[in-house]
PDB file of C-alpha atoms in Angstrom:
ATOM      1  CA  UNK A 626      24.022  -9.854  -0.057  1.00  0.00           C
ATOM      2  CA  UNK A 627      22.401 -11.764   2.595  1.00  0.00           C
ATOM      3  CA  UNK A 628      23.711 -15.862   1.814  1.00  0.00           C
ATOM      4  CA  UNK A 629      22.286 -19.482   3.503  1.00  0.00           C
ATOM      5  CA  UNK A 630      24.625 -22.201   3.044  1.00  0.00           C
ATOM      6  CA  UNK A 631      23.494 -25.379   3.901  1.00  0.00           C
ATOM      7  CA  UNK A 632      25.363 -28.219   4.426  1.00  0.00           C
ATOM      8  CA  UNK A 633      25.561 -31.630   6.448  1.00  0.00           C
ATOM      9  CA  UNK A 634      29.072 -31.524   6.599  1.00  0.00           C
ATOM     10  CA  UNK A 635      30.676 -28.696   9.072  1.00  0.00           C
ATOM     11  CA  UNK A 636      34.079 -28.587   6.949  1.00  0.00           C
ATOM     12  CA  UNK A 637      32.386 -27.437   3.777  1.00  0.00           C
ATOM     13  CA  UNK A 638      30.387 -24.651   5.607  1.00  0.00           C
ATOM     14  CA  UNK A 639      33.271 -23.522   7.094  1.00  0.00           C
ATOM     15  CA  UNK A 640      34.923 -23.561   2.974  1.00  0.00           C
ATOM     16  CA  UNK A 641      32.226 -21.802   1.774  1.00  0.00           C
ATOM     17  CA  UNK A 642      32.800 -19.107   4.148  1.00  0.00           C
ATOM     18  CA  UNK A 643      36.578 -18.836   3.781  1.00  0.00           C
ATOM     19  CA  UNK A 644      35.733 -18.583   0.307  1.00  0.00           C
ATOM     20  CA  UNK A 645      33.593 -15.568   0.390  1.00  0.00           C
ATOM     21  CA  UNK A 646      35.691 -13.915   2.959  1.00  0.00           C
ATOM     22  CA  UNK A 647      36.620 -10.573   1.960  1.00  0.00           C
ATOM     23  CA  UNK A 648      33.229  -9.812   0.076  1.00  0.00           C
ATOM     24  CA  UNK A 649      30.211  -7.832   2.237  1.00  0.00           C
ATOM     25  CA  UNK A 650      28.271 -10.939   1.964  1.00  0.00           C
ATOM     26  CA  UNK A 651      26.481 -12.013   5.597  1.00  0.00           C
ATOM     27  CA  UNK A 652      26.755 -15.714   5.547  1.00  0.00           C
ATOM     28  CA  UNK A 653      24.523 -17.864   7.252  1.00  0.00           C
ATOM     29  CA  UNK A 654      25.031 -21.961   7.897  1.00  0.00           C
ATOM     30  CA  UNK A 655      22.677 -24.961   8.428  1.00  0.00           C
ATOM     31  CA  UNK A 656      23.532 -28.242   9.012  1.00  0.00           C
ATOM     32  CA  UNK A 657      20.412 -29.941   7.665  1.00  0.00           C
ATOM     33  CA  UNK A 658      17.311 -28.703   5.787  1.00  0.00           C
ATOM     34  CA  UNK A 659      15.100 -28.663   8.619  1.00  0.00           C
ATOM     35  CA  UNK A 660      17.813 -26.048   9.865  1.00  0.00           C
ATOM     36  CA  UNK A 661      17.493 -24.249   6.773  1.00  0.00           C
ATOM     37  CA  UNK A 662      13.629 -24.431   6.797  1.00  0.00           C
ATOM     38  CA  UNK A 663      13.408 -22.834  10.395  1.00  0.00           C
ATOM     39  CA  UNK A 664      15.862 -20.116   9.419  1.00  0.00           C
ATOM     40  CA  UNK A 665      14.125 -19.171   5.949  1.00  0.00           C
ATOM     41  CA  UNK A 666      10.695 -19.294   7.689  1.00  0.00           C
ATOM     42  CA  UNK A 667      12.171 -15.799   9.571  1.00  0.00           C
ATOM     43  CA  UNK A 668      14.875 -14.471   7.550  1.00  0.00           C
ATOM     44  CA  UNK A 669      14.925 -13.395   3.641  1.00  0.00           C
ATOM     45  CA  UNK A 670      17.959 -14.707   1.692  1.00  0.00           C
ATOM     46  CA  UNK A 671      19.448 -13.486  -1.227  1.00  0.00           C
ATOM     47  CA  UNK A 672      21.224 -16.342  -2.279  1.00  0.00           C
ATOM     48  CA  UNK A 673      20.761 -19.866  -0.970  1.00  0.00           C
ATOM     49  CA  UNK A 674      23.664 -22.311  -1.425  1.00  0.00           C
ATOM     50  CA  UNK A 675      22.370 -25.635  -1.261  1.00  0.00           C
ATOM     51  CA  UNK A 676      24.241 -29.007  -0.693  1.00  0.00           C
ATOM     52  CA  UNK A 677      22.299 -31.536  -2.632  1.00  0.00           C
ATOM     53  CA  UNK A 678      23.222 -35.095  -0.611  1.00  0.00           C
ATOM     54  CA  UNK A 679      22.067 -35.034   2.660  1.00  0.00           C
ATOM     55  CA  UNK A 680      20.183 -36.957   5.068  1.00  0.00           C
ATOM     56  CA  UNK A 681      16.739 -37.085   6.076  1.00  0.00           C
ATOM     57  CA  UNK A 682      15.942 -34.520   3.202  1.00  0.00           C
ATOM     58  CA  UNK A 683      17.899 -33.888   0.169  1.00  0.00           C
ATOM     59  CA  UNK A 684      18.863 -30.387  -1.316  1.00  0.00           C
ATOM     60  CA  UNK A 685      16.015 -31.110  -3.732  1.00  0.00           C
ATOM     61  CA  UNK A 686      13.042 -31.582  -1.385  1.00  0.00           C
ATOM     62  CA  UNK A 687      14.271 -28.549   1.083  1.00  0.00           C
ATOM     63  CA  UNK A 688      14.504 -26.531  -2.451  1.00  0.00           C
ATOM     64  CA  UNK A 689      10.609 -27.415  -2.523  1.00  0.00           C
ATOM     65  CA  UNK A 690       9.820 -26.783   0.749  1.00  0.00           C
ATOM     66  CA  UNK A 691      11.614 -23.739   1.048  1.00  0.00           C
ATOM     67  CA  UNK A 692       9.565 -22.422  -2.204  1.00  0.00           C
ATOM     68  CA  UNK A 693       6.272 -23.771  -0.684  1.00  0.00           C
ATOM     69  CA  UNK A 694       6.856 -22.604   2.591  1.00  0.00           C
ATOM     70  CA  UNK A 695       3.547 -20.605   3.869  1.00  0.00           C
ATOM     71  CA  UNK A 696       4.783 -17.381   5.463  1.00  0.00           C
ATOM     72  CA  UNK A 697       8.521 -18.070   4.640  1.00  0.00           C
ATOM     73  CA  UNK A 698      10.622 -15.183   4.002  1.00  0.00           C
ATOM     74  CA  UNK A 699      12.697 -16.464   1.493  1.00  0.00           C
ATOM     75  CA  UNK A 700      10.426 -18.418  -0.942  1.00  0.00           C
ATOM     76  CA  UNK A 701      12.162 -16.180  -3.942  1.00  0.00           C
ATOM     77  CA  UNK A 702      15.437 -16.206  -3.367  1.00  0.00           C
ATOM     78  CA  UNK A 703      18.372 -17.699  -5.995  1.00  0.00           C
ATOM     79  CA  UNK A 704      18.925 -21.450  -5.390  1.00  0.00           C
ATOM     80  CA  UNK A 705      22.275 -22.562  -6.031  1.00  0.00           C
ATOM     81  CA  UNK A 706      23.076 -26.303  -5.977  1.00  0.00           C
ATOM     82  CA  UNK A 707      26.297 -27.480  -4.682  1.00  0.00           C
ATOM     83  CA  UNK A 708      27.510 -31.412  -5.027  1.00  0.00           C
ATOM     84  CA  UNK A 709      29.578 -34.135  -6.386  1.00  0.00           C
ATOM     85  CA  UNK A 710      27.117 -35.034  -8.886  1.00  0.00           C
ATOM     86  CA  UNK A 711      28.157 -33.243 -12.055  1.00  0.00           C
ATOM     87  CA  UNK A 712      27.313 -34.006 -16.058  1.00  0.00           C
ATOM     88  CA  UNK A 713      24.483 -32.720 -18.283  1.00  0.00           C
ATOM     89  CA  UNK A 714      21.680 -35.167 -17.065  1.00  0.00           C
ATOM     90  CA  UNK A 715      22.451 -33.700 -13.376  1.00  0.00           C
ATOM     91  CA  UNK A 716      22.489 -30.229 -14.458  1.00  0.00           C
ATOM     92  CA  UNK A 717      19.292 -30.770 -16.657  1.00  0.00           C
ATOM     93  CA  UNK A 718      18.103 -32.144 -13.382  1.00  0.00           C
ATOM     94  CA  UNK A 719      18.548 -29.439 -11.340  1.00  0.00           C
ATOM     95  CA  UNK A 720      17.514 -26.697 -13.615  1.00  0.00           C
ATOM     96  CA  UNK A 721      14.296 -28.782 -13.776  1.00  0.00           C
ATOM     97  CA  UNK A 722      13.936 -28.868 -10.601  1.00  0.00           C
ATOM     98  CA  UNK A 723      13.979 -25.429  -9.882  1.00  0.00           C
ATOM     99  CA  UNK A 724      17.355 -24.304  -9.324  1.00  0.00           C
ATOM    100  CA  UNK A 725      19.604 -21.083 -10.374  1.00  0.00           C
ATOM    101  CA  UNK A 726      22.455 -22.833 -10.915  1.00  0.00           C
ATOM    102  CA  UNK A 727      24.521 -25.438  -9.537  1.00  0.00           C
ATOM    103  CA  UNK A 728      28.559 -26.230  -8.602  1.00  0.00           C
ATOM    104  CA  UNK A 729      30.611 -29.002  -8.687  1.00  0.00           C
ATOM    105  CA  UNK A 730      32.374 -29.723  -5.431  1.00  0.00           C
ATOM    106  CA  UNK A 731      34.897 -28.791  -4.588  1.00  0.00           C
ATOM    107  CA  UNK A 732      34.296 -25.400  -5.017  1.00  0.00           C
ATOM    108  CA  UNK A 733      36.971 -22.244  -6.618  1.00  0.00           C
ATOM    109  CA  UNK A 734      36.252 -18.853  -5.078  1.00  0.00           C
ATOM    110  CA  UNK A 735      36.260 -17.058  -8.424  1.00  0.00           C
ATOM    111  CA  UNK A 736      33.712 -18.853  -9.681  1.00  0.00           C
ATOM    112  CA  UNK A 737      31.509 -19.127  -6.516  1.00  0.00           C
ATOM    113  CA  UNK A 738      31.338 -15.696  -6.643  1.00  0.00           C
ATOM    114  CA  UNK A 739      30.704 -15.023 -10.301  1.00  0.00           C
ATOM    115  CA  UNK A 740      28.049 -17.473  -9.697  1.00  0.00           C
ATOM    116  CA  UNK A 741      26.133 -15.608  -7.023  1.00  0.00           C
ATOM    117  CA  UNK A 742      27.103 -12.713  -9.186  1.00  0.00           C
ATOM    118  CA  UNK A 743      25.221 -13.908 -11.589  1.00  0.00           C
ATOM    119  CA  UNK A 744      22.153 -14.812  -9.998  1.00  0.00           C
ATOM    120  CA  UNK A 745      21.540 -11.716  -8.632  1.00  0.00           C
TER     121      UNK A 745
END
């Protein structure tokens, strides 16, 4: 499983990877969503953990641009939301929006990966 986690803060792309050490995932990091634009432009994800809070563009609008990206490589893959914001309106919110699935920070290992699990 080939993962993008994207993330404006370095510490929780570094948890995320702790947390799926020890599974044959390939994990990838970007620090913004222009990162994550230029890197699913040339590489195909499986699974694309996405912080939602982040400057300059949000986890929502990168969702959108990764899914409307001409020539992108990774327009299809599973969109997982990860953030602070939790309750039913948010999760109505991002299932509206177009994600797979979303997490409450911070994050348990077990149920990262029965999330990605899950999606694909």
């Amino acid at each position: 499983v080939k993962i993008l986690a994207v993330d404006d803060t370095t510490m929780n792309l570094k948890v995320v990877k702790k947390l799926l050490q020890g599974t044959n995932a390939m994990i990838d990091t970007a620090s913004s969503g222009a990162d994550a634009l230029v890197m699913t432009l040339h590489t195909q994800y499986d699974v694309i953990l996405m912080d939602h809070q982040m400057p300059e563009m949000d986890g929502i609008e990168c969702l959108h641009r990764i899914r409307n990206q001409e020539g992108g490589k990774s327009r299809n893959s599973k969109m997982i939301c990860l953030t602070a914001n939790t309750g039913d309106e948010m999760a109505q919110l991002y299932h509206e929006e177009g994600f797979d699935g979303y997490l409450s920070k911070p994050v348990k290992a077990d149920i990262l990966k029965k999330t990605i699990q899950s999606v694909i």
